[in-house]
PDB file of C-alpha atoms in Angstrom:
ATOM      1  CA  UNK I   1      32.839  97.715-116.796  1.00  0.00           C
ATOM      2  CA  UNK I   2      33.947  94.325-118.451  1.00  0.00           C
ATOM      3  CA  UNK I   3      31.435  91.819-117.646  1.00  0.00           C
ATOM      4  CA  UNK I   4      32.370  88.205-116.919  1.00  0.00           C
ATOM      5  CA  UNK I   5      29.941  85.267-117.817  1.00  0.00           C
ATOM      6  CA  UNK I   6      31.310  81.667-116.652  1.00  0.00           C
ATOM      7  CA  UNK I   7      29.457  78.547-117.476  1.00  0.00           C
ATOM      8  CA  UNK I   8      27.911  76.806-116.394  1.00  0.00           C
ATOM      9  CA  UNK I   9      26.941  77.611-113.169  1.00  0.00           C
ATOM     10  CA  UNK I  10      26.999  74.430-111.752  1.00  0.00           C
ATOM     11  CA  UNK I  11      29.047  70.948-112.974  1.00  0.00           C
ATOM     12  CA  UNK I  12      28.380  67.821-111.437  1.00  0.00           C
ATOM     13  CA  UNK I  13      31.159  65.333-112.720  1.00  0.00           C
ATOM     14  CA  UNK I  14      32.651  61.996-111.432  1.00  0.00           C
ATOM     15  CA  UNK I  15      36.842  61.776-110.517  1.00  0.00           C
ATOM     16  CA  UNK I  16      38.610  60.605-112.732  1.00  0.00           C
ATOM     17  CA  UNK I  17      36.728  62.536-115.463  1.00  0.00           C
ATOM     18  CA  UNK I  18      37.621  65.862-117.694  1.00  0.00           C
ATOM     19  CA  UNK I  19      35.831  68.823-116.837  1.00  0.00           C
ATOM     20  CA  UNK I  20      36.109  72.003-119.067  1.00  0.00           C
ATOM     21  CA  UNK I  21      34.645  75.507-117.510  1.00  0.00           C
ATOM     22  CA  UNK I  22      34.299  78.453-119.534  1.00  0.00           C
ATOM     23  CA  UNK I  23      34.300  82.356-119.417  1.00  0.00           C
ATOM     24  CA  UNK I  24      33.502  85.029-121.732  1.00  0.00           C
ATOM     25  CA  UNK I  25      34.106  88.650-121.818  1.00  0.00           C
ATOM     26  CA  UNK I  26      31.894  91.255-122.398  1.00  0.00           C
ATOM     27  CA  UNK I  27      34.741  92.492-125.109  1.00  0.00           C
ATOM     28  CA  UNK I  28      38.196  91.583-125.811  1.00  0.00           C
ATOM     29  CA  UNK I  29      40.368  91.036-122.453  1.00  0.00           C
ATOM     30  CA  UNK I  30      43.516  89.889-124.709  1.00  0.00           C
ATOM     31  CA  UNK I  31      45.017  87.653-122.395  1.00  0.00           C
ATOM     32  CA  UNK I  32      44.570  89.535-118.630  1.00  0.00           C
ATOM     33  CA  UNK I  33      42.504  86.309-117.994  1.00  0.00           C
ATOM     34  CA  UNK I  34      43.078  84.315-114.470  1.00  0.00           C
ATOM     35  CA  UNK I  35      41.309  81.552-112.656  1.00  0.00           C
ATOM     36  CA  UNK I  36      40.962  80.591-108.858  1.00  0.00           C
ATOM     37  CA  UNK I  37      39.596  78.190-107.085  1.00  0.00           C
ATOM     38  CA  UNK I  38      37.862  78.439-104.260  1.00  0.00           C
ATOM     39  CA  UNK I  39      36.863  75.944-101.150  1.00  0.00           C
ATOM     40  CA  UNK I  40      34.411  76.980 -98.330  1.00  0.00           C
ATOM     41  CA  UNK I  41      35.290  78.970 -96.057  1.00  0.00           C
ATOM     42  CA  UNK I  42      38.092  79.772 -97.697  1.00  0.00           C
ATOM     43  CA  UNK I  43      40.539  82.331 -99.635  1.00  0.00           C
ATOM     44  CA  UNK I  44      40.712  81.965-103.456  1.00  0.00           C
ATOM     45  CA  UNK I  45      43.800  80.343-104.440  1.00  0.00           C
ATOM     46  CA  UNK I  46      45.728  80.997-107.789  1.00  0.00           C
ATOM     47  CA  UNK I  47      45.520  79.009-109.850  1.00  0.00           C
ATOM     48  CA  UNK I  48      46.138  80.052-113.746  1.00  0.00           C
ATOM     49  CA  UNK I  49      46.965  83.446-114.813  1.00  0.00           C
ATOM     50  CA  UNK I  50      47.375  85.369-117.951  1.00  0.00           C
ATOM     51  CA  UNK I  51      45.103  83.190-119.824  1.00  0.00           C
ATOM     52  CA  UNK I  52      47.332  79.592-119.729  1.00  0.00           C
ATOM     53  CA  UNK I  53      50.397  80.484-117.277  1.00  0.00           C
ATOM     54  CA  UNK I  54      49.937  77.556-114.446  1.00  0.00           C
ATOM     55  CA  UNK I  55      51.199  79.525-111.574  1.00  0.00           C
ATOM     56  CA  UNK I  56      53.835  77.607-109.228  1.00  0.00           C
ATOM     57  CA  UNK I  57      52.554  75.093-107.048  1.00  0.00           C
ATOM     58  CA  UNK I  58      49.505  74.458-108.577  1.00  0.00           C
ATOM     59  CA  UNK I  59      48.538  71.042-109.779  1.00  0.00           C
ATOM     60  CA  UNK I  60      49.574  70.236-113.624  1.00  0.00           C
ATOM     61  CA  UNK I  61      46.026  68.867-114.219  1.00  0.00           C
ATOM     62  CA  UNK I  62      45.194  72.291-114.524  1.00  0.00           C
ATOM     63  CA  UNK I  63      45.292  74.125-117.756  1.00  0.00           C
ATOM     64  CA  UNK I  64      43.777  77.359-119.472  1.00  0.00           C
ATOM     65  CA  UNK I  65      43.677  78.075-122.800  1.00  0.00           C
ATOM     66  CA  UNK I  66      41.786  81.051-124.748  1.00  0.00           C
ATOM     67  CA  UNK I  67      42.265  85.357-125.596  1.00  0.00           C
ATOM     68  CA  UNK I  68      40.088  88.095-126.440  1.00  0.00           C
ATOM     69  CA  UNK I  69      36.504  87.098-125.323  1.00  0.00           C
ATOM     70  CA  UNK I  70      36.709  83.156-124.989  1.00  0.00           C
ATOM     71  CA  UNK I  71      38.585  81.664-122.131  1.00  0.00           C
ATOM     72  CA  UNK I  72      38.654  77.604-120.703  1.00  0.00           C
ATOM     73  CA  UNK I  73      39.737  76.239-117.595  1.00  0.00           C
ATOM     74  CA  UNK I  74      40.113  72.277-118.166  1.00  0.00           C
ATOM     75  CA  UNK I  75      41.078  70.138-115.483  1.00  0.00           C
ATOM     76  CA  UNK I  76      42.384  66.784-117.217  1.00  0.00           C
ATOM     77  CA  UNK I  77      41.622  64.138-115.014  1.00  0.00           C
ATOM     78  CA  UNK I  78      39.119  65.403-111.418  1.00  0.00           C
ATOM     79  CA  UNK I  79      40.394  64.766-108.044  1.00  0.00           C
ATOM     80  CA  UNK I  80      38.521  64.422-105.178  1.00  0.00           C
ATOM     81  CA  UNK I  81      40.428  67.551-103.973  1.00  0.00           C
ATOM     82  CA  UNK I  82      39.183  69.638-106.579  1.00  0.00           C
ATOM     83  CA  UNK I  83      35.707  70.099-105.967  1.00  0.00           C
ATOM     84  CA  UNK I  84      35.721  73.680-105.447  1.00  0.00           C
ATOM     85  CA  UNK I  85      34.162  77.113-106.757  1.00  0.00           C
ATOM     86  CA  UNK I  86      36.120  77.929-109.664  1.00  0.00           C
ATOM     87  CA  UNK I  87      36.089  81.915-110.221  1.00  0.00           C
ATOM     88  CA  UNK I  88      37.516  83.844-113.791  1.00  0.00           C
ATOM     89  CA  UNK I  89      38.767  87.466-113.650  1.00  0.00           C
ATOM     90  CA  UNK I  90      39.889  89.840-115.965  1.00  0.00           C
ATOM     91  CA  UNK I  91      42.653  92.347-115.475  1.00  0.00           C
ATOM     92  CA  UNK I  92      42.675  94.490-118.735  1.00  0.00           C
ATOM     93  CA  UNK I  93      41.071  96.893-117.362  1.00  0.00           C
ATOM     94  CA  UNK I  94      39.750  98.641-114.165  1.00  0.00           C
ATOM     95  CA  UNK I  95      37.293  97.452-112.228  1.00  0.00           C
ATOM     96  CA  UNK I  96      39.349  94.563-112.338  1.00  0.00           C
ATOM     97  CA  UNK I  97      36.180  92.208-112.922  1.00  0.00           C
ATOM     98  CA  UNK I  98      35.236  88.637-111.644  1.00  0.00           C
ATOM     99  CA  UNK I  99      32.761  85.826-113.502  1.00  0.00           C
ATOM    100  CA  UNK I 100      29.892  84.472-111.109  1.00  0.00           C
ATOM    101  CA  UNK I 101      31.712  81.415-110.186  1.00  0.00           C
ATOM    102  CA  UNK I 102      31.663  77.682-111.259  1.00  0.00           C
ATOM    103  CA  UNK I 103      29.956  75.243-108.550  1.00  0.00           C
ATOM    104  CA  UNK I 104      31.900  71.848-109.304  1.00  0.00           C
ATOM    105  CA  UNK I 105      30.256  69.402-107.650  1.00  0.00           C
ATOM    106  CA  UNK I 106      30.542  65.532-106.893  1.00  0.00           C
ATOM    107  CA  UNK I 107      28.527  63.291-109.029  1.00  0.00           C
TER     108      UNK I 107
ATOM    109  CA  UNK O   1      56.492  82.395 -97.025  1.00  0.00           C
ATOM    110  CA  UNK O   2      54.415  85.158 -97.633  1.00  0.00           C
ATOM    111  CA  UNK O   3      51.032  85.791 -95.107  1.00  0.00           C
ATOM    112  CA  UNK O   4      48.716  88.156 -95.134  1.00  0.00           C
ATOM    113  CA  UNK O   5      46.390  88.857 -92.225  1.00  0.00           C
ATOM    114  CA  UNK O   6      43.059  91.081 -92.188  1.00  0.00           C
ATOM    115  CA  UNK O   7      42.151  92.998 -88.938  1.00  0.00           C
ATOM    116  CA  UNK O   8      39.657  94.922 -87.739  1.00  0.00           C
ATOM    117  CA  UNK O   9      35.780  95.556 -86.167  1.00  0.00           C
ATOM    118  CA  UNK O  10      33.720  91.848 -87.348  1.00  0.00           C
ATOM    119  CA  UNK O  11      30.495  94.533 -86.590  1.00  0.00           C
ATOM    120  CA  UNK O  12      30.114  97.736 -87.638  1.00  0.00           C
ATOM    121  CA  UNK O  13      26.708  99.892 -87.442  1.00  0.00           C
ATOM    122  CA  UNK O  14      25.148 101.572 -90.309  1.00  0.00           C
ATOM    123  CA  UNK O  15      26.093 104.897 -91.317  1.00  0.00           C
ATOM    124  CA  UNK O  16      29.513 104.300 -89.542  1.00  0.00           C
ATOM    125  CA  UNK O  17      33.111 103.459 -91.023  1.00  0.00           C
ATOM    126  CA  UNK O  18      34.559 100.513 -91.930  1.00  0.00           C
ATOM    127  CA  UNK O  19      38.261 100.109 -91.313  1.00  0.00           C
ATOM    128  CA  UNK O  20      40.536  97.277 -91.912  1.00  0.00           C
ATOM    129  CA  UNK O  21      44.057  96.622 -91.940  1.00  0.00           C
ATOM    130  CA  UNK O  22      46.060  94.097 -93.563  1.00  0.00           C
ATOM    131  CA  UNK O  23      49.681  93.079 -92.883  1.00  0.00           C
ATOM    132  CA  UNK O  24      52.170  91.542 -94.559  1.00  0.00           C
ATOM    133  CA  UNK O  25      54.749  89.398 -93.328  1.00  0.00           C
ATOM    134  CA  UNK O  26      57.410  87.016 -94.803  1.00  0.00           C
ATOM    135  CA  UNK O  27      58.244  89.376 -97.590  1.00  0.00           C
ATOM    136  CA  UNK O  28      58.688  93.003 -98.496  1.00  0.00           C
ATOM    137  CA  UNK O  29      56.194  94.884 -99.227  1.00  0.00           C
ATOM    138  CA  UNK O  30      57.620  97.192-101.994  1.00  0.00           C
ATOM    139  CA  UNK O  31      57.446  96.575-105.663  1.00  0.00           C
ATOM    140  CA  UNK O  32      53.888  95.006-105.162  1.00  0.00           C
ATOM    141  CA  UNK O  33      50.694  96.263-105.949  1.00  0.00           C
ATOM    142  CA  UNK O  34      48.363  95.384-102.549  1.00  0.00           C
ATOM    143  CA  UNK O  35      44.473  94.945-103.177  1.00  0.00           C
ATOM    144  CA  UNK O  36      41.313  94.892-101.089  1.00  0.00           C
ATOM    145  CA  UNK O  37      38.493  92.199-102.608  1.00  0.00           C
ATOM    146  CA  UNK O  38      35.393  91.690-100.691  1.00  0.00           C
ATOM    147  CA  UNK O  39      32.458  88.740-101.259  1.00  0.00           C
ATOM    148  CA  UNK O  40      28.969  89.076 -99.556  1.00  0.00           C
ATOM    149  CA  UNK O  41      27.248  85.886 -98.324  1.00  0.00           C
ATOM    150  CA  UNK O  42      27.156  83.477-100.985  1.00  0.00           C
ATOM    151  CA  UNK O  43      27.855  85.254-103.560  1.00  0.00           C
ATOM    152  CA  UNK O  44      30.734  85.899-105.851  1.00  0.00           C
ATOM    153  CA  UNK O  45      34.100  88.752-105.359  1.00  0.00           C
ATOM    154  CA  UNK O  46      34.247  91.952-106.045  1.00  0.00           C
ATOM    155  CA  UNK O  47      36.945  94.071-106.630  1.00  0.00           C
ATOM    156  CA  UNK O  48      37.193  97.255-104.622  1.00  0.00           C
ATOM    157  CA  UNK O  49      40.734  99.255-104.917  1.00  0.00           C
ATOM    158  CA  UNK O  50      44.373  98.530-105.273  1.00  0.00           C
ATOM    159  CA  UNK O  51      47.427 100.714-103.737  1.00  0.00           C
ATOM    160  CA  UNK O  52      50.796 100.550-105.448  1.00  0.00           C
ATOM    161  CA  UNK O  53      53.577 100.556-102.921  1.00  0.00           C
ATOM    162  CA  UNK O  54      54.475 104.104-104.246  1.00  0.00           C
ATOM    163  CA  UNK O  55      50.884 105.361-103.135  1.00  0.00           C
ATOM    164  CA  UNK O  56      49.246 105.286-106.064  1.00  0.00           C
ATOM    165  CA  UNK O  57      45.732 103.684-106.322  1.00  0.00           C
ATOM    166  CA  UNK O  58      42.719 103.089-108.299  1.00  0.00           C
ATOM    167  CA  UNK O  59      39.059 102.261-106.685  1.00  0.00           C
ATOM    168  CA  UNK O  60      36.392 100.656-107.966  1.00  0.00           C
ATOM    169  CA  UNK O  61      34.077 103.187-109.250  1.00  0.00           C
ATOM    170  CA  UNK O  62      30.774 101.438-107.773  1.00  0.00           C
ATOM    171  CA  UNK O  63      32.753 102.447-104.169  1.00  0.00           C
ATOM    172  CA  UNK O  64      35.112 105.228-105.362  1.00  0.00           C
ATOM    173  CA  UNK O  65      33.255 107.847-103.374  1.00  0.00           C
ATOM    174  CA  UNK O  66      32.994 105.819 -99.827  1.00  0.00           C
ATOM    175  CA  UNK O  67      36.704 103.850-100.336  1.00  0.00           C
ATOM    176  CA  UNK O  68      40.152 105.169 -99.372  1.00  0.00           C
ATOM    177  CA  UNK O  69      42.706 102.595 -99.276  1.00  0.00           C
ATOM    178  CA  UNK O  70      46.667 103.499 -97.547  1.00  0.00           C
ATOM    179  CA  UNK O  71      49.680 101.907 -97.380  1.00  0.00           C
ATOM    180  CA  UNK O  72      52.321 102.182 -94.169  1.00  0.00           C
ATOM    181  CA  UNK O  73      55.417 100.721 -95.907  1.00  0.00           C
ATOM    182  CA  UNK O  74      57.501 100.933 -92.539  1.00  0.00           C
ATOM    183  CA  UNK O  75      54.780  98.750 -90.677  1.00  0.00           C
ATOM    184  CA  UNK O  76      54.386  96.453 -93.763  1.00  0.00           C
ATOM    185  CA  UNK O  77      50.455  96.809 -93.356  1.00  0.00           C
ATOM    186  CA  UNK O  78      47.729  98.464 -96.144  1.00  0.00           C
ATOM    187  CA  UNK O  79      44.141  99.569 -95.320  1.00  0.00           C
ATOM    188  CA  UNK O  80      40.873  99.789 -96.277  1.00  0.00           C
ATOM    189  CA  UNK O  81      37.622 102.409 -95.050  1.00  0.00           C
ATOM    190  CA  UNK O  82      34.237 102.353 -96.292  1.00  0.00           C
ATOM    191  CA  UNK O  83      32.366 104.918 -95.110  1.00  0.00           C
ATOM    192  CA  UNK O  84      28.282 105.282 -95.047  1.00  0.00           C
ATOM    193  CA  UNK O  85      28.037 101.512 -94.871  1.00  0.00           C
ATOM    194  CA  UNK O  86      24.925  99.736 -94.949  1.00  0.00           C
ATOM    195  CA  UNK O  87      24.223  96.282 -94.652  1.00  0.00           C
ATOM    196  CA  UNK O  88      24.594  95.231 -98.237  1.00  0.00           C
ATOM    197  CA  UNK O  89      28.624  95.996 -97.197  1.00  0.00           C
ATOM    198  CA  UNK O  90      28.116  92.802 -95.198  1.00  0.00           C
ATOM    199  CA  UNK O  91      30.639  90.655 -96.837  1.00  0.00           C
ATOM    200  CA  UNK O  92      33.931  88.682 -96.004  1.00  0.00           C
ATOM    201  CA  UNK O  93      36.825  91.063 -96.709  1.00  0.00           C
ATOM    202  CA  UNK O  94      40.296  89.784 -98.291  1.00  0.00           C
ATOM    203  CA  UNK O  95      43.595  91.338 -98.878  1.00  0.00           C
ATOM    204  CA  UNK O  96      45.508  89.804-101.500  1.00  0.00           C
ATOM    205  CA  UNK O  97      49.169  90.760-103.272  1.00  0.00           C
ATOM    206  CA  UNK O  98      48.934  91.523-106.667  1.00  0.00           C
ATOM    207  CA  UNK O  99      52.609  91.145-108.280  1.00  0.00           C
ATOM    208  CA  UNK O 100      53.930  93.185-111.282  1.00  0.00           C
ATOM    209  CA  UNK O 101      56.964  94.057-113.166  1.00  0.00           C
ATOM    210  CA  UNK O 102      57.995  97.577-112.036  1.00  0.00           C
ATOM    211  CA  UNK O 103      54.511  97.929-112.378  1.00  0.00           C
ATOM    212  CA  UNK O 104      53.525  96.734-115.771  1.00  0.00           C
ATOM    213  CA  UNK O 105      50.765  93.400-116.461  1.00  0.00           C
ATOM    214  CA  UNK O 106      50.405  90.682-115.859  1.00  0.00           C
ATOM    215  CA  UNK O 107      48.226  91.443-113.349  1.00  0.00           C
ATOM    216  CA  UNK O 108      46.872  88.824-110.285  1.00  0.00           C
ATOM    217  CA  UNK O 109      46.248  87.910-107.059  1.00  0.00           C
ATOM    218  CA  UNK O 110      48.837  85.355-105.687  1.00  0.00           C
ATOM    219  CA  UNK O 111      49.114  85.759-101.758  1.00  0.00           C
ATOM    220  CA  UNK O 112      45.611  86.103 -99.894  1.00  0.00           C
ATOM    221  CA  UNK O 113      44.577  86.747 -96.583  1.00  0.00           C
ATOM    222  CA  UNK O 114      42.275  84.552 -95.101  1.00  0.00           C
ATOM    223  CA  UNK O 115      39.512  87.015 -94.806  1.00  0.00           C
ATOM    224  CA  UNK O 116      37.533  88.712 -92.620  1.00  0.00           C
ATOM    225  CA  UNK O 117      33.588  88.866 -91.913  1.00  0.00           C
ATOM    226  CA  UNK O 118      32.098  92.475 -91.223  1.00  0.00           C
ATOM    227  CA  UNK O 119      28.764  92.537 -90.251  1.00  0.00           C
ATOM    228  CA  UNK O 120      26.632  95.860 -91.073  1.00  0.00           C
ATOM    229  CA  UNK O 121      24.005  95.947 -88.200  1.00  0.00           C
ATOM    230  CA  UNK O 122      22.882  97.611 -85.548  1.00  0.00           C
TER     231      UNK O 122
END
């Protein structure tokens, strides 16, 4: 199985501020990376996929960049909104594989 | 607008089956891979098995020998059943829709349900 490593665990940040979260495969994913967010209590929402394709709806503060092992999520300027659980997955291969999940917290 | 909506037992006792049932409304369900995604307690997702609309599937291989997943096209619905369960199945269970070009990558979940907590206990 590909294993999924985000960091960090946990972010504390302020609004207003730029917050970068990371991921890293276990080996190369090319670019079957995607990234959800997640509120409590909630379903994961979509919110990048294929590594930097912002899918429709979703906020343009959002961006991913990265391929083979190395992946960001950067979200250019916090909203109150977005304090969430941020999850990566991979879907290069089966078990489609998810990271540990990204506590963002307010500072 | 696409929903999806989980149903089945919230309790189920050890040893017996799980069985869930999600369906799909506000769009077809053909041409879409349909998955099954589970998360325990505070703690992260896991994967468990997708079904193409055709029939074809692939499970997790941590659950491949307790998982079937099916897919009634005419009722718009797809299910799960975990067999053997014990009570580290305990988990909120989520359909999602997993789009594709006649069944080619990218591959990701776009439409969720909004999930259902089983309970393994007697």
């Amino acid at each position: 199985d590909i294993q999924m490593t985000q960091s960090p665990s946990s972010l504390s940040a302020f609004v207003g501020d730029r917050v970068t979260v990371t991921c890293r495969a276990s080996q190369s994913i090319s670019s079957s990376l995607n990234w959800y967010q997640q509120k409590p209590g909630k379903a994961p929402k979509l919110l990048i996929y294929a590594a930097s394709s912002l899918q429709s709806g979703a906020p343009s503060r959002f961006s991913g960049s990265g391929s083979g092992t190395d992946f960001t999520l950067t979200i250019s300027s916090l909203q109150a909104e977005d304090f969430a659980t941020y999850h990566c997955q991979q879907t290069y291969n089966t078990p489609w594989t998810f990271g540990q999940g990204t506590k963002l917290e307010i500072k | 607008q696409v929903q999806l909506q989980e149903s089945g037992p919230g309790l189920v006792k050890p040893s017996e089956t799980l069985s869930l049932t999600c369906t799909v409304s506000g769009g077809s369900i053909s041409s879409y891979y349909w998955t099954w995604i589970r998360q325990p307690p505070g703690k992260g997702l896991e994967w468990i098995a997708y079904i193409y609309y055709s029939g074809s599937s692939n499970y997790n291989p941590s659950l491949k020998s307790r998982v079937s997943i099916s897919i009634d096209t005419s009722k718009t619905q797809f299910s799960l059943k975990l067999t053997s369960v014990t009570a580290a199945d305990t988990a909120v269970y989520y359909c999602a829709r997993v789009p594709s070009r006649d069944g080619y990558p990218p591959y990701y979940f776009d439409y969720w349900g909004q999930g259902t907590l089983v309970t393994v206990s007697s």
